[in-house]
Tab-separated table of C-alpha atoms and ligand atoms in Angstrom:
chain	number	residue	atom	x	y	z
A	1	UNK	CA	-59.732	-90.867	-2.809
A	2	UNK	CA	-58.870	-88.543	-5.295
A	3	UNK	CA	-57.963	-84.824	-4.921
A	4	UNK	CA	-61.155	-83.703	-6.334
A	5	UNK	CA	-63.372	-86.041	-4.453
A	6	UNK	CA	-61.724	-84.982	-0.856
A	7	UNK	CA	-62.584	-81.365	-1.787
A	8	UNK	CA	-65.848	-82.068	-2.927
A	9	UNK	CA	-66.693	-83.617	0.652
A	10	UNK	CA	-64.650	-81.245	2.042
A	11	UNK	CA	-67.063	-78.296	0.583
A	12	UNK	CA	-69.825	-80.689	1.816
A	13	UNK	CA	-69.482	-80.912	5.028
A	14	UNK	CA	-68.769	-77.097	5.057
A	15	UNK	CA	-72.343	-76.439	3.859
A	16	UNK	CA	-74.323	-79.085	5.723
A	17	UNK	CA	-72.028	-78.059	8.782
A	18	UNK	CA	-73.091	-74.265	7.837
A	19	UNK	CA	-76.873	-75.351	7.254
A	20	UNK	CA	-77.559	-77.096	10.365
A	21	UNK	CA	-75.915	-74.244	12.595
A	22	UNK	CA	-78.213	-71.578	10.768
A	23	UNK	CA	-81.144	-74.354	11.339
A	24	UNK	CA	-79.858	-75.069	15.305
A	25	UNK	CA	-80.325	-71.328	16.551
A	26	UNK	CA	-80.451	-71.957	19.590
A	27	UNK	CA	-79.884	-69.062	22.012
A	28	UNK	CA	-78.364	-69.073	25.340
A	29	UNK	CA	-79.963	-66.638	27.926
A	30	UNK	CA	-78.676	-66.673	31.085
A	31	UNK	CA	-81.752	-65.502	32.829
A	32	UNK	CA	-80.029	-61.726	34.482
A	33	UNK	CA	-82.368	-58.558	33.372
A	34	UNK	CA	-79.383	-56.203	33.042
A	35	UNK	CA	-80.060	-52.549	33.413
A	36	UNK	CA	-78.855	-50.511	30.958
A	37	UNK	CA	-75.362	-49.431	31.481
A	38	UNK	CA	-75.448	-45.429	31.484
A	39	UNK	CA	-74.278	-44.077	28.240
A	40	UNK	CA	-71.182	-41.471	29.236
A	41	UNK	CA	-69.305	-39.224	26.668
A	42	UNK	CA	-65.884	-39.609	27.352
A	43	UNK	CA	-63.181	-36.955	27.286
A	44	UNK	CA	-61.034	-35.964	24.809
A	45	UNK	CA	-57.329	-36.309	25.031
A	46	UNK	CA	-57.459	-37.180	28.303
A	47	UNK	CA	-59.773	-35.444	29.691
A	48	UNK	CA	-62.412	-36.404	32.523
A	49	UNK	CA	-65.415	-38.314	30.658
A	50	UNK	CA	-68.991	-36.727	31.741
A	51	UNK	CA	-69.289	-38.621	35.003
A	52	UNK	CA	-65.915	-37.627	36.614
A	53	UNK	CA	-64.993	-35.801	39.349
A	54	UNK	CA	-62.561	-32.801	38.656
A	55	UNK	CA	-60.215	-32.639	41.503
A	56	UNK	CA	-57.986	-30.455	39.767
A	57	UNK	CA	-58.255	-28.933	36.414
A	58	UNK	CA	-55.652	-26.199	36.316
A	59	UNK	CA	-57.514	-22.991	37.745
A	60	UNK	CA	-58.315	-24.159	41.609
A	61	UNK	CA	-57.430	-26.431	45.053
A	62	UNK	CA	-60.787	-25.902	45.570
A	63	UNK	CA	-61.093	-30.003	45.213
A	64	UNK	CA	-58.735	-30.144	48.196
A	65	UNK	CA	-57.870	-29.564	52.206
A	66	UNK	CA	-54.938	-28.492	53.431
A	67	UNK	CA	-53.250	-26.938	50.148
A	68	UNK	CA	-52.347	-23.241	51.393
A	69	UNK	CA	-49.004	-23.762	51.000
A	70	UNK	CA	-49.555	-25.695	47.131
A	71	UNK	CA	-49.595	-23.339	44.350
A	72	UNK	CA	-50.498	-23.362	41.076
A	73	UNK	CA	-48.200	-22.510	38.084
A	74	UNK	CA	-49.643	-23.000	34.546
A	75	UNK	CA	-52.774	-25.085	35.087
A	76	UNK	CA	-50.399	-27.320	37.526
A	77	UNK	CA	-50.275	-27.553	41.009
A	78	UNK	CA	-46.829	-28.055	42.634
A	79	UNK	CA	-46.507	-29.675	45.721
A	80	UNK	CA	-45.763	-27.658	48.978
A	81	UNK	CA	-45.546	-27.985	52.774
A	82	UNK	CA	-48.064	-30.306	53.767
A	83	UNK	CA	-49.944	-32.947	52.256
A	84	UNK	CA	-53.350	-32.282	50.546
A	85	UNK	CA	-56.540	-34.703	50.364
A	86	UNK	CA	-59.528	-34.302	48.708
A	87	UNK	CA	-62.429	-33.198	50.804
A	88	UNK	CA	-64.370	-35.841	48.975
A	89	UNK	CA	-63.943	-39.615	49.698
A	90	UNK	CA	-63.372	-42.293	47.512
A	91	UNK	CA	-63.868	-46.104	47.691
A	92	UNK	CA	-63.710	-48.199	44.500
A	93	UNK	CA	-62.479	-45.903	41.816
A	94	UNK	CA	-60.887	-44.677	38.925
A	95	UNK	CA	-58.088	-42.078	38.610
A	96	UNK	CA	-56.407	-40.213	36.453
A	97	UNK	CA	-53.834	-37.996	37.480
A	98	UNK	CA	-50.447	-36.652	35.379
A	99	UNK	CA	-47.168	-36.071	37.743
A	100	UNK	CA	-44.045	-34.496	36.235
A	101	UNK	CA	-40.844	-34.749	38.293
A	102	UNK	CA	-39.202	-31.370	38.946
A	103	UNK	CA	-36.233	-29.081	36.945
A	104	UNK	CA	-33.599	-28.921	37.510
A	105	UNK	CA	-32.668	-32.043	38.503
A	106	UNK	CA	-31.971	-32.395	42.562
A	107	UNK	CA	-31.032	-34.813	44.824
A	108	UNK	CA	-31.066	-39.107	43.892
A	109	UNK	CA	-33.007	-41.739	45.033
A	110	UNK	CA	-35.722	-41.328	47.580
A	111	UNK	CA	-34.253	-37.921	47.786
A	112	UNK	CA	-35.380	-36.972	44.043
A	113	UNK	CA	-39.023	-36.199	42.770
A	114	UNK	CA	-40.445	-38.257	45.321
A	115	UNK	CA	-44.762	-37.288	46.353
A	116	UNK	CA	-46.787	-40.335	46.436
A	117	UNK	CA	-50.735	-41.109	45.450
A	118	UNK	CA	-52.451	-42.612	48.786
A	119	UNK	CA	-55.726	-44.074	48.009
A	120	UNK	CA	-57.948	-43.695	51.146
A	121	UNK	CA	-55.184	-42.036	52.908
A	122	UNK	CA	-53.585	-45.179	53.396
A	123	UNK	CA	-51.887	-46.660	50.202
A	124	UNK	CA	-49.634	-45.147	48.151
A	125	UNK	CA	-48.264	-45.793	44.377
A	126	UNK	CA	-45.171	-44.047	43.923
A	127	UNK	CA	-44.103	-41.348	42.414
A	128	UNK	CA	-40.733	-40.605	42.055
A	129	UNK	CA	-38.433	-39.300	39.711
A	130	UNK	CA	-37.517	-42.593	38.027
A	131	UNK	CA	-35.638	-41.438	35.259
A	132	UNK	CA	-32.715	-42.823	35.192
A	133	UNK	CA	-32.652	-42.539	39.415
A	134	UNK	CA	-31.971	-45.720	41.015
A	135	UNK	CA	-33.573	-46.501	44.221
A	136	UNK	CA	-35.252	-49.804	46.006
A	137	UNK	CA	-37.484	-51.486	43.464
A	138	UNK	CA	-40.475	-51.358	45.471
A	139	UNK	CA	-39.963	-47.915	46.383
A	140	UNK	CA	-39.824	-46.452	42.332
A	141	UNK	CA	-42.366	-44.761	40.363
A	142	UNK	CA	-45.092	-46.550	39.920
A	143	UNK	CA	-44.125	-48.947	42.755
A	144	UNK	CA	-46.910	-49.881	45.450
A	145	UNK	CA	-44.455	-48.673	48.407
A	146	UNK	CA	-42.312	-51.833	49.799
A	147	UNK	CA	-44.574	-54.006	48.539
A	148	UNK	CA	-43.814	-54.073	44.971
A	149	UNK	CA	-42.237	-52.879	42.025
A	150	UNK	CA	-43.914	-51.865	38.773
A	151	UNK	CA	-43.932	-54.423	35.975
A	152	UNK	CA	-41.656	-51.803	34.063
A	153	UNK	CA	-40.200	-48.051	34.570
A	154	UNK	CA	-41.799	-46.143	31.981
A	155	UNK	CA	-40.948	-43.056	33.630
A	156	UNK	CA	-40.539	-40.227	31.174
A	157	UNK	CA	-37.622	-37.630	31.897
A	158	UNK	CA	-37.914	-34.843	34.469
A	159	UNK	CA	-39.947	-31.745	33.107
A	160	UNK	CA	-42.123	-34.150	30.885
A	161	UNK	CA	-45.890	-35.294	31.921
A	162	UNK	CA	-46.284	-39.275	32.680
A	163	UNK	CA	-50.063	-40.504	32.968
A	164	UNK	CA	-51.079	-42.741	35.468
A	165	UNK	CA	-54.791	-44.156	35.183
A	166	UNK	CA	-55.704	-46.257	37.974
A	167	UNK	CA	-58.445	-48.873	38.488
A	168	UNK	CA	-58.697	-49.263	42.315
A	169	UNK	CA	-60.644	-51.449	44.398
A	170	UNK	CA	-60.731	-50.735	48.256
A	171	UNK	CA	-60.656	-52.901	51.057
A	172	UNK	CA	-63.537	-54.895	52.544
A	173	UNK	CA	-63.881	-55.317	56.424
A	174	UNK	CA	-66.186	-57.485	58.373
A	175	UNK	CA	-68.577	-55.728	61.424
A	176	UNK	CA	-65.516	-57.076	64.078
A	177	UNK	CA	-63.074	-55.828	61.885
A	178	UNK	CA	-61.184	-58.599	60.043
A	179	UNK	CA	-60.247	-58.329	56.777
A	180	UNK	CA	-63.225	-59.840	54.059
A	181	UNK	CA	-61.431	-59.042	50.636
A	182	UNK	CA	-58.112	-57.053	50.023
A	183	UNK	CA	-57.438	-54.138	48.159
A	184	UNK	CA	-56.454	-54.388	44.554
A	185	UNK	CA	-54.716	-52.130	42.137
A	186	UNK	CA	-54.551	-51.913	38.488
A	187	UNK	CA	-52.480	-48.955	36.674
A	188	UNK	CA	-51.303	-48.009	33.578
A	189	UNK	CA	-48.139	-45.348	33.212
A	190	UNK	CA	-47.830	-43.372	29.904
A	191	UNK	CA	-50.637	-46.240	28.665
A	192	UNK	CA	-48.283	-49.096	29.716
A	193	UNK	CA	-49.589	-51.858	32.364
A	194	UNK	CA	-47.589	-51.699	35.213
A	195	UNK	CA	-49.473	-53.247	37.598
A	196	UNK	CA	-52.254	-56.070	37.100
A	197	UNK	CA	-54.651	-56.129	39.778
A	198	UNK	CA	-52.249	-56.449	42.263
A	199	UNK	CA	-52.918	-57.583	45.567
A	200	UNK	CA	-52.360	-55.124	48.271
A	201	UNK	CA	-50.938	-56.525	52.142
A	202	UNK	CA	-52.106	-53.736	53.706
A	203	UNK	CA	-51.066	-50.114	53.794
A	204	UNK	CA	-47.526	-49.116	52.617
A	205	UNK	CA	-45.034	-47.357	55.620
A	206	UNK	CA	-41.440	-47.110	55.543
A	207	UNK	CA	-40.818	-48.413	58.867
A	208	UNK	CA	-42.885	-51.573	59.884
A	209	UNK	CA	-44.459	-54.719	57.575
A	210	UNK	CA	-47.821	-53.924	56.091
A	211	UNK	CA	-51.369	-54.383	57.739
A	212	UNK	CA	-54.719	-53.859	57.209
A	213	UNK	CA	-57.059	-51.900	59.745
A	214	UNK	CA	-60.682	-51.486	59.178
A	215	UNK	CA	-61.915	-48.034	58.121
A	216	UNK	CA	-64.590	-46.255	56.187
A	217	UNK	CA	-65.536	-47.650	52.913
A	218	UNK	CA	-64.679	-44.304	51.487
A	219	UNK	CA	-61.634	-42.282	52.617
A	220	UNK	CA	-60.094	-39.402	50.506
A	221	UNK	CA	-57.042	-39.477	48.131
A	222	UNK	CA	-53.800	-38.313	49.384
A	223	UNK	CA	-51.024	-36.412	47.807
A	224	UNK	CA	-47.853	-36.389	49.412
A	225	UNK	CA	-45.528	-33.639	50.408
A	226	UNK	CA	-41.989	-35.151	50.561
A	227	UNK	CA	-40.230	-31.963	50.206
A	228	UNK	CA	-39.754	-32.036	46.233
A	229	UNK	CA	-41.623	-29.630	44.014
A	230	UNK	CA	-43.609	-32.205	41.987
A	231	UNK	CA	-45.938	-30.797	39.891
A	232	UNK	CA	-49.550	-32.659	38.828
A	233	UNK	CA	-52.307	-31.831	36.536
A	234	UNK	CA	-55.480	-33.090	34.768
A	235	UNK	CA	-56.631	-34.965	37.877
A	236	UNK	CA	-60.156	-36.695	37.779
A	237	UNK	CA	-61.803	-38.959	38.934
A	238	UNK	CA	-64.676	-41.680	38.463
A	239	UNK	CA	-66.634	-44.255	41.123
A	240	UNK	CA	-66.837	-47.356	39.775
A	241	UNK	CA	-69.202	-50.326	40.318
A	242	UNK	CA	-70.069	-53.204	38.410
A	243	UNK	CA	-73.011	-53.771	35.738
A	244	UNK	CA	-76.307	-54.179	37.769
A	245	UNK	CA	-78.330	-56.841	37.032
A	246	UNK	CA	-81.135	-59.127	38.724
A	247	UNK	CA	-81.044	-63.009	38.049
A	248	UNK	CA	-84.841	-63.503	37.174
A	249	UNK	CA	-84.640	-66.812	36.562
A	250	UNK	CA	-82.066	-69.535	35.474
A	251	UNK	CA	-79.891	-69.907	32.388
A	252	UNK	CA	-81.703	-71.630	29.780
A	253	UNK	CA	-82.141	-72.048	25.971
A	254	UNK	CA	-84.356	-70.419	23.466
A	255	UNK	CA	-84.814	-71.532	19.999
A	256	UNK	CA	-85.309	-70.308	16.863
A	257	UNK	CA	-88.868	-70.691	17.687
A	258	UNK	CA	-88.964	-69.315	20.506
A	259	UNK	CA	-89.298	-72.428	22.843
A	260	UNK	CA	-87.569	-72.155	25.804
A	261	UNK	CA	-85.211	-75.007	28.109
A	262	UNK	CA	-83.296	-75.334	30.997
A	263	UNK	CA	-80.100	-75.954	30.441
A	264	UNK	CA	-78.885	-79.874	31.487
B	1	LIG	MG1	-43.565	-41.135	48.052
């Protein structure tokens, strides 16, 4: 065949190929009424989009329990004897929350920068003053304590803000108090994954393996005192749940037509 022929039922084929899919408009419908996902603005720079919670946006604790001895210093509050959780509880969530690690520069390891996130009280992603601080893997910033590391340390130096945005899913426990479906974290630091829906074991101590226990769906967030001055700011908060929807009926096919069939 020559050049010119091939291209010529090349172009063919396009068009007729083109033709019968605009003719064959069939529609897949797969038979869910949806409700309409609520329209949020979100926030600007970081800031909490319309349906968050403020726990803490630089003027008050008011967000939080046991936080007479945390202070605030230029819209941050720095951590102080005690640890603080929000008087609010939280089950399947979002969170945003900025850490900076404090200045001058004291102790190593453990010993340097260290507070922790708990989500419902129970299980903590590190923070630490990873910056060029080396420490157990597992126990680092961004770490889900002695269970794993982050993917990668994108801690910024001490004095500096990191961002961590969370996507959390809590625990589910049958009536007798097994475990039905596992905790799972995703989070970003300074934007960058570092963990992908991970799998929790259980809760995170320092001194015995991981386990879960049943408790309330919702429990409140955590921040920990471990004797460093960590500062935090911008922290907010958002519930999550998935789209709602009803199946109505089964998937089927509508056509250009509008006549309708179930799917083989
Ligand atoms: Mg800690």
């Amino acid at each position: 065949m020559k050049t010119s022929n091939w291209l010529t039922g090349l172009l063919f084929t396009c068009v007729v190929g083109g033709l019968m899919a605009f003719v064959n408009a069939d529609e897949y419908l797969n038979g869910i009424d949806w409700k309409e996902p609520p329209v949020i603005a979100p926030g600007e720079h970081g800031g909490p989009p319309s349906d968050a919670v403020v726990l803490f946006d630089g003027q008050d604790l008011s967000a939080w329990q046991g936080a007479d001895n945390w202070k605030i210093e230029n819209g941050a509050m720095i951590c102080g004897k005690g640890d603080v959780h929000t008087k609010a509880a939280f089950g399947d969530c979002q969170l945003h929350i900025e850490w900076s690690a404090p200045t001058p520069i004291k102790g190593s390891g453990q010993g340097r920068g260290n507070s922790g996130i708990f989500f419902m009280d129970n299980y903590e992603i590190q923070v630490l003053d990873s910056y060029g601080n080396k420490t157990y893997f597992d126990g680092q910033a961004g770490g889900i304590y002695k269970q794993t590391p982050p993917q990668v340390n994108a801690t910024v130096a001490p004095g500096k803000w990191n961002v961590y945005d969370i996507i959390w899913t809590a625990p589910r426990f049958n009536e007798e108090g097994s475990l039905k479906s596992p905790a799972y974290i995703t989070a970003l630091h300074n934007g960058i994954l570092i963990l992908n829906h991970f799998e929790l074991k259980g809760d995170t101590p320092y001194s015995r393996p991981p386990h879960y226990e049943k408790h309330a769906d919702r429990l409140p967030i955590r921040l920990q005192d471990h004797g460093n001055p960590t500062r935090f700011r911008n922290i907010w908060i958002r519930e999550t749940k998935p789209a709602e929807g009803e199946p109505v009926r089964k998937p089927f096919i509508r056509d250009d037509k509008g006549n309708e069939r179930p799917i083989d």
